[in-house]
């Protein structure tokens, strides 16, 4: 049984007609396009829900849409500034990070401002699924880049160098987007293929748990590494440049920034874990693509707003760590 906003899938009108013209009059039924596939994502009864929400609906749309637009601006500014820093070896990692956040911000802004959650049916099914699921591959890929960049910069012991390999990096990012797009395409073309969306959600729940928990485990080692390196650098600078405060400050500043980056990335990992938990809850609750229930208006509103705020929190923390301005 499809959700409340779905439409009929079966075309009961016969074609071609055996003789003459089709019947006219009150008994003739309109033709229904065969490609009008029901939408698998559970949504509330839109007309009733929008009346129930009142101004809260506009807040959900325009506040989150404006914040995603701001995320796009911040990411674009970071990319432009990094592109100018020719001497920075790791700049392309940070450009890639910000590019992913730019994409996320632009896609979410369009989705929220043009037709939020496709409540008016503006977007075709495949495109609507794409807008909804785009956050998963973008945030997962960005966090992986950030995590591996910090591991490489701190030269943490007992970490396989293979995770830094550019081929592995490109492979994981490509896998994330292929999985998401494949699920969107299958569900958009075949309603019975909505289970593909559930499989995609499972993949990103696993990724989120693995990456965030791995960072929690390695956080202490990463932070100690940056602090010990900073202390050692300061001690050597004091010996070599006694009385030269400017040189000491210049030597100490990069490690101070790295220590801050490691701590802020911990916050990004917390948001990542929350997103994974929300995603899992959506798989087993009234928000599951396999459910036959229509979600209650306020619970759906709160769930979606919480999801968007966690995406924004993770996006802005990643942009902060990957910023050339701090």
Short mmCIF file of C-alpha atoms in Angstrom, two decimals:
data_model
loop_
_atom_site.label_atom_id
_atom_site.label_comp_id
_atom_site.label_asym_id
_atom_site.label_seq_id
_atom_site.Cartn_x
_atom_site.Cartn_y
_atom_site.Cartn_z
CA UNK A 1 0.00 0.00 0.00
CA UNK A 2 1.71 3.23 -1.13
CA UNK A 3 2.00 6.42 1.00
CA UNK A 4 -0.61 9.15 1.00
CA UNK A 5 0.78 11.12 -1.93
CA UNK A 6 1.04 8.23 -4.34
CA UNK A 7 -1.05 7.85 -7.49
CA UNK A 8 -2.60 4.97 -9.33
CA UNK A 9 -0.22 2.72 -11.27
CA UNK A 10 -2.60 0.60 -13.30
CA UNK A 11 -4.07 1.71 -16.59
CA UNK A 12 -7.50 0.09 -16.84
CA UNK A 13 -8.53 1.72 -20.13
CA UNK A 14 -8.27 -0.53 -23.17
CA UNK A 15 -6.22 0.63 -26.13
CA UNK A 16 -6.60 0.48 -29.02
CA UNK A 17 -10.40 0.47 -29.08
CA UNK A 18 -11.86 -2.27 -31.25
CA UNK A 19 -14.16 -0.01 -33.27
CA UNK A 20 -14.71 3.68 -33.75
CA UNK A 21 -13.92 6.31 -31.15
CA UNK A 22 -13.57 5.84 -27.37
CA UNK A 23 -16.74 6.04 -25.32
CA UNK A 24 -17.79 9.40 -24.03
CA UNK A 25 -20.08 10.32 -21.20
CA UNK A 26 -20.07 9.94 -17.43
CA UNK A 27 -18.97 6.28 -17.49
CA UNK A 28 -15.75 6.91 -19.44
CA UNK A 29 -12.65 6.90 -17.16
CA UNK A 30 -9.59 9.08 -17.79
CA UNK A 31 -6.38 7.48 -18.90
CA UNK A 32 -3.60 7.22 -16.26
CA UNK A 33 -0.01 7.30 -17.52
CA UNK A 34 1.71 3.98 -17.01
CA UNK A 35 4.91 5.68 -15.93
CA UNK A 36 3.21 7.47 -13.03
CA UNK A 37 5.06 5.47 -10.38
CA UNK A 38 4.19 5.93 -6.68
CA UNK A 39 6.70 7.72 -4.45
CA UNK A 40 8.28 5.32 -1.97
CA UNK A 41 9.43 7.89 0.61
CA UNK A 42 6.79 8.11 3.38
CA UNK A 43 5.35 11.60 3.65
CA UNK A 44 2.42 13.07 5.58
CA UNK A 45 -0.89 14.03 4.03
CA UNK A 46 0.41 17.29 2.57
CA UNK A 47 -2.74 19.48 2.53
CA UNK A 48 -3.67 18.58 6.09
CA UNK A 49 -0.07 18.66 7.38
CA UNK A 50 0.70 22.12 5.99
CA UNK A 51 -2.39 23.51 7.73
CA UNK A 52 -1.33 21.78 10.96
CA UNK A 53 2.22 23.14 10.81
CA UNK A 54 1.35 26.69 9.86
CA UNK A 55 4.42 28.92 10.05
CA UNK A 56 6.56 25.99 11.23
CA UNK A 57 6.51 24.62 7.68
CA UNK A 58 7.93 27.86 6.27
CA UNK A 59 10.56 27.89 9.02
CA UNK A 60 11.63 24.35 8.12
CA UNK A 61 11.92 25.29 4.45
CA UNK A 62 13.44 28.75 4.48
CA UNK A 63 15.70 28.50 7.51
CA UNK A 64 17.35 25.26 6.43
CA UNK A 65 17.40 26.38 2.79
CA UNK A 66 19.14 29.65 3.73
CA UNK A 67 21.67 27.81 5.88
CA UNK A 68 22.51 25.40 3.07
CA UNK A 69 22.94 28.40 0.77
CA UNK A 70 25.35 29.89 3.33
CA UNK A 71 27.21 26.57 3.45
CA UNK A 72 27.64 26.80 -0.32
CA UNK A 73 29.05 30.31 -0.06
CA UNK A 74 31.51 29.33 2.69
CA UNK A 75 32.69 26.27 0.76
CA UNK A 76 33.13 28.27 -2.45
CA UNK A 77 35.14 30.95 -0.64
CA UNK A 78 37.39 28.26 0.85
CA UNK A 79 37.93 26.69 -2.58
CA UNK A 80 38.91 30.01 -4.16
CA UNK A 81 41.36 30.81 -1.38
CA UNK A 82 42.98 27.35 -1.48
CA UNK A 83 43.34 27.57 -5.27
CA UNK A 84 45.53 30.63 -4.73
CA UNK A 85 47.87 28.88 -2.27
CA UNK A 86 50.20 27.32 -4.81
CA UNK A 87 52.82 26.21 -2.28
CA UNK A 88 50.45 24.14 -0.11
CA UNK A 89 50.92 20.45 -0.93
CA UNK A 90 47.64 19.26 0.59
CA UNK A 91 45.51 22.02 -0.91
CA UNK A 92 43.73 19.74 -3.38
CA UNK A 93 42.47 17.56 -0.53
CA UNK A 94 40.92 20.64 1.02
CA UNK A 95 39.59 21.82 -2.34
CA UNK A 96 37.91 18.41 -2.78
CA UNK A 97 36.42 18.63 0.73
CA UNK A 98 34.94 22.04 0.09
CA UNK A 99 33.74 21.04 -3.36
CA UNK A 100 31.69 18.21 -1.82
CA UNK A 101 30.20 20.64 0.68
CA UNK A 102 29.49 23.10 -2.13
CA UNK A 103 27.59 20.41 -4.02
CA UNK A 104 25.65 19.44 -0.91
CA UNK A 105 24.72 23.05 -0.20
CA UNK A 106 23.59 23.77 -3.77
CA UNK A 107 21.51 20.59 -4.09
CA UNK A 108 19.84 21.08 -0.70
CA UNK A 109 19.15 24.77 -1.43
CA UNK A 110 17.45 23.93 -4.73
CA UNK A 111 15.43 21.17 -3.11
CA UNK A 112 14.23 23.35 -0.24
CA UNK A 113 13.46 26.52 -2.22
CA UNK A 114 11.98 25.07 -5.43
CA UNK A 115 9.69 22.40 -3.93
CA UNK A 116 10.63 21.33 -0.40
CA UNK A 117 10.47 17.55 -0.03
CA UNK A 118 8.64 17.46 -3.38
CA UNK A 119 5.43 18.32 -1.54
CA UNK A 120 3.87 19.69 -4.73
CA UNK A 121 5.15 16.91 -6.97
CA UNK A 122 7.36 19.24 -9.03
CA UNK A 123 10.23 16.80 -9.45
CA UNK A 124 10.00 13.38 -11.11
CA UNK A 125 10.61 10.39 -8.85
CA UNK A 126 14.25 9.74 -9.75
CA UNK A 127 15.21 13.39 -9.26
CA UNK A 128 13.29 13.64 -5.98
CA UNK A 129 15.10 10.57 -4.62
CA UNK A 130 18.39 12.11 -5.76
CA UNK A 131 17.69 15.33 -3.85
CA UNK A 132 16.74 13.41 -0.71
CA UNK A 133 19.67 10.96 -0.65
CA UNK A 134 22.42 13.31 -1.86
CA UNK A 135 23.59 14.13 1.65
CA UNK A 136 24.72 10.57 2.40
CA UNK A 137 27.48 10.15 -0.23
CA UNK A 138 28.61 13.77 0.09
CA UNK A 139 29.08 13.79 3.86
CA UNK A 140 30.51 10.26 3.97
CA UNK A 141 33.08 11.04 1.28
CA UNK A 142 34.01 14.38 2.84
CA UNK A 143 34.55 12.87 6.27
CA UNK A 144 36.72 10.12 4.80
CA UNK A 145 38.92 12.71 3.06
CA UNK A 146 39.21 14.78 6.24
CA UNK A 147 39.96 11.76 8.43
CA UNK A 148 42.68 10.41 6.14
CA UNK A 149 44.19 13.88 5.69
CA UNK A 150 44.60 14.24 9.46
CA UNK A 151 46.08 10.75 9.72
CA UNK A 152 48.56 11.56 6.99
CA UNK A 153 49.48 14.95 8.47
CA UNK A 154 50.10 13.56 11.97
CA UNK A 155 51.94 10.47 10.64
CA UNK A 156 50.20 8.25 13.16
CA UNK A 157 51.93 4.92 13.79
CA UNK A 158 50.45 1.53 12.80
CA UNK A 159 48.19 3.06 10.14
CA UNK A 160 48.33 1.44 6.71
CA UNK A 161 49.56 3.90 4.06
CA UNK A 162 47.08 2.37 1.62
CA UNK A 163 44.24 4.45 3.06
CA UNK A 164 46.06 7.59 1.85
CA UNK A 165 46.35 6.28 -1.68
CA UNK A 166 44.60 8.49 -4.20
CA UNK A 167 43.17 5.44 -6.00
CA UNK A 168 41.55 4.22 -2.78
CA UNK A 169 40.20 7.72 -2.13
CA UNK A 170 38.68 8.04 -5.61
CA UNK A 171 37.35 4.48 -5.38
CA UNK A 172 35.51 5.09 -2.10
CA UNK A 173 34.03 8.39 -3.27
CA UNK A 174 32.91 6.83 -6.56
CA UNK A 175 31.40 3.86 -4.72
CA UNK A 176 29.40 6.16 -2.44
CA UNK A 177 27.83 8.11 -5.28
CA UNK A 178 27.24 5.04 -7.47
CA UNK A 179 25.41 3.26 -4.63
CA UNK A 180 23.22 6.30 -3.94
CA UNK A 181 22.43 7.00 -7.60
CA UNK A 182 21.72 3.34 -8.34
CA UNK A 183 19.19 3.19 -5.51
CA UNK A 184 17.54 6.42 -6.69
CA UNK A 185 17.31 5.18 -10.26
CA UNK A 186 15.88 1.76 -9.38
CA UNK A 187 13.27 3.15 -6.98
CA UNK A 188 12.38 5.94 -9.40
CA UNK A 189 11.70 3.54 -12.27
CA UNK A 190 10.20 0.62 -10.36
CA UNK A 191 8.14 1.06 -7.21
CA UNK A 192 8.83 -2.56 -6.24
CA UNK A 193 12.53 -1.67 -6.36
CA UNK A 194 12.16 0.60 -3.31
CA UNK A 195 14.02 -2.05 -1.33
CA UNK A 196 17.11 -0.73 -3.14
CA UNK A 197 16.72 2.49 -1.16
CA UNK A 198 16.73 0.49 2.05
CA UNK A 199 19.94 -1.29 1.00
CA UNK A 200 21.56 2.05 0.20
CA UNK A 201 20.57 3.40 3.59
CA UNK A 202 22.12 0.31 5.20
CA UNK A 203 25.41 0.94 3.39
CA UNK A 204 25.63 4.52 4.61
CA UNK A 205 24.61 3.58 8.16
CA UNK A 206 27.52 1.11 8.21
CA UNK A 207 29.92 3.69 6.74
CA UNK A 208 28.83 6.28 9.30
CA UNK A 209 29.26 3.94 12.24
CA UNK A 210 32.66 2.68 11.04
CA UNK A 211 34.13 6.11 10.30
CA UNK A 212 32.77 7.95 13.34
CA UNK A 213 33.65 5.20 15.83
CA UNK A 214 37.10 4.83 14.26
CA UNK A 215 37.69 8.54 14.78
CA UNK A 216 36.53 8.34 18.41
CA UNK A 217 39.03 5.54 18.98
CA UNK A 218 41.93 7.35 17.30
CA UNK A 219 41.09 10.84 18.54
CA UNK A 220 43.25 10.67 21.68
CA UNK A 221 46.26 9.46 19.71
CA UNK A 222 45.75 12.11 17.05
CA UNK A 223 45.44 14.91 19.58
CA UNK A 224 48.43 13.75 21.64
CA UNK A 225 50.46 13.56 18.44
CA UNK A 226 49.69 17.16 17.51
CA UNK A 227 50.32 18.42 21.06
CA UNK A 228 53.62 16.54 21.45
CA UNK A 229 54.80 17.71 18.03
CA UNK A 230 53.92 21.28 18.92
CA UNK A 231 55.81 21.10 22.22
CA UNK A 232 58.84 19.59 20.53
CA UNK A 233 58.79 22.25 17.83
CA UNK A 234 58.52 25.00 20.44
CA UNK A 235 61.40 23.55 22.46
CA UNK A 236 63.66 23.36 19.42
CA UNK A 237 62.69 26.87 18.37
CA UNK A 238 63.57 28.22 21.79
CA UNK A 239 67.02 26.69 21.57
CA UNK A 240 67.69 27.84 18.03
CA UNK A 241 66.08 31.26 18.25
CA UNK A 242 66.33 32.35 21.84
CA UNK A 243 64.54 35.63 22.30
CA UNK A 244 62.98 35.59 18.85
CA UNK A 245 59.28 35.43 19.66
CA UNK A 246 58.18 35.97 16.11
CA UNK A 247 59.99 32.90 14.88
CA UNK A 248 58.61 30.76 17.72
CA UNK A 249 55.08 31.92 16.99
CA UNK A 250 55.51 31.21 13.30
CA UNK A 251 56.79 27.70 14.05
CA UNK A 252 54.07 26.96 16.59
CA UNK A 253 51.09 28.24 14.64
CA UNK A 254 50.69 25.34 12.14
CA UNK A 255 50.57 22.74 14.91
CA UNK A 256 48.14 24.86 16.91
CA UNK A 257 45.84 24.91 13.90
CA UNK A 258 46.18 21.17 13.51
CA UNK A 259 45.31 20.55 17.16
CA UNK A 260 42.20 22.68 16.74
CA UNK A 261 41.34 20.83 13.54
CA UNK A 262 41.58 17.47 15.31
CA UNK A 263 39.24 18.68 18.06
CA UNK A 264 36.68 20.20 15.69
CA UNK A 265 36.69 17.03 13.58
CA UNK A 266 35.57 15.21 16.73
CA UNK A 267 32.43 17.34 16.62
CA UNK A 268 31.95 16.40 12.95
CA UNK A 269 32.23 12.73 13.96
CA UNK A 270 29.49 13.27 16.57
CA UNK A 271 27.21 14.76 13.91
CA UNK A 272 28.10 11.85 11.61
CA UNK A 273 27.10 9.37 14.29
CA UNK A 274 23.81 11.22 14.88
CA UNK A 275 23.06 11.17 11.14
CA UNK A 276 23.71 7.43 11.06
CA UNK A 277 21.41 6.92 14.06
CA UNK A 278 18.66 9.00 12.43
CA UNK A 279 19.13 7.09 9.19
CA UNK A 280 18.80 3.76 11.00
CA UNK A 281 15.71 4.99 12.85
CA UNK A 282 14.22 5.96 9.51
CA UNK A 283 14.77 2.41 8.24
CA UNK A 284 12.82 0.72 11.03
CA UNK A 285 10.15 3.27 11.93
CA UNK A 286 7.15 4.90 10.29
CA UNK A 287 9.62 6.71 8.00
CA UNK A 288 10.79 3.50 6.33
CA UNK A 289 10.36 3.23 2.55
CA UNK A 290 8.68 -0.14 3.17
CA UNK A 291 6.08 1.20 5.57
CA UNK A 292 2.38 1.22 4.72
CA UNK A 293 1.58 3.92 7.24
CA UNK A 294 1.27 7.65 6.67
CA UNK A 295 3.61 9.48 9.09
CA UNK A 296 2.08 11.75 11.71
CA UNK A 297 2.60 15.39 10.68
CA UNK A 298 4.59 16.72 13.64
CA UNK A 299 6.79 13.64 14.04
CA UNK A 300 7.71 13.82 10.35
CA UNK A 301 8.43 17.57 10.63
CA UNK A 302 10.67 17.07 13.69
CA UNK A 303 12.50 14.13 12.12
CA UNK A 304 13.28 15.98 8.89
CA UNK A 305 14.32 19.19 10.66
CA UNK A 306 16.63 17.27 13.00
CA UNK A 307 18.16 15.48 10.01
CA UNK A 308 18.80 18.76 8.16
CA UNK A 309 20.31 20.42 11.25
CA UNK A 310 22.72 17.50 11.74
CA UNK A 311 23.72 17.72 8.07
CA UNK A 312 24.33 21.44 8.47
CA UNK A 313 26.30 20.92 11.68
CA UNK A 314 28.55 18.36 10.03
CA UNK A 315 28.91 20.44 6.87
CA UNK A 316 29.93 23.63 8.69
CA UNK A 317 32.40 21.84 10.97
CA UNK A 318 34.05 20.21 7.94
CA UNK A 319 34.25 23.59 6.20
CA UNK A 320 35.79 25.10 9.34
CA UNK A 321 38.52 22.46 9.54
CA UNK A 322 39.13 22.74 5.79
CA UNK A 323 39.25 26.54 5.83
CA UNK A 324 42.33 28.55 4.78
CA UNK A 325 41.07 31.57 6.73
CA UNK A 326 41.51 30.24 10.30
#
